[in-house]
């Protein structure tokens, strides 16, 4: 069923990598039941980041954002499952960690909107765009998780 194959793009930002929170973030998506279908660590180029954040190019914080996101390696991931985009955003919390509830990733692990440790797609449409920006088709895995019939 197509709805069980919804995919979202999640990225651990340079501060999440530097602060040693990679495992915590992966763990939350993994134990929730989403299926990891793509993952890599990379130093994102400015061109990639400008495409990724194209919608925000007129915002005053855009140069700071590009600088922040290119300040070190990131961990790029694709997670799959029913409602992965919307539920992924709920798991992240609000853009500003100060507005994020405890129990969310941003609510639990960071303080400042300019250092909010993780990215998640905000719609299925932007997820598809972001996945194709960050991953080649052959970097996305097709496999059956043994947990599938215990989740759905
Ligand atoms: N006012 C701000 N000051 C500094 N950085 C910001 C600000 N607003 C947003 N950002 C940064 O830009 C990223 C993208 O913004 P946005 O798409 O609005 O949020 P989200 O990441 O929650 O989808 C945020 O995650 C954050 O890193
Ligand atoms: Mg966004």
Short mmCIF file of C-alpha atoms in Angstrom, two decimals, residues 14 28 33 77-78 81 111 125:
data_model
loop_
_atom_site.label_atom_id
_atom_site.label_comp_id
_atom_site.label_asym_id
_atom_site.label_seq_id
_atom_site.Cartn_x
_atom_site.Cartn_y
_atom_site.Cartn_z
CA UNK A 14 26.36 20.15 12.10
CA UNK A 28 13.87 7.86 18.00
CA UNK A 33 8.87 2.06 13.80
CA UNK A 77 18.59 10.23 6.09
CA UNK A 78 15.38 9.03 4.49
CA UNK A 81 6.37 4.65 6.90
CA UNK A 111 17.95 25.82 23.02
CA UNK A 125 5.92 17.45 -1.78
#
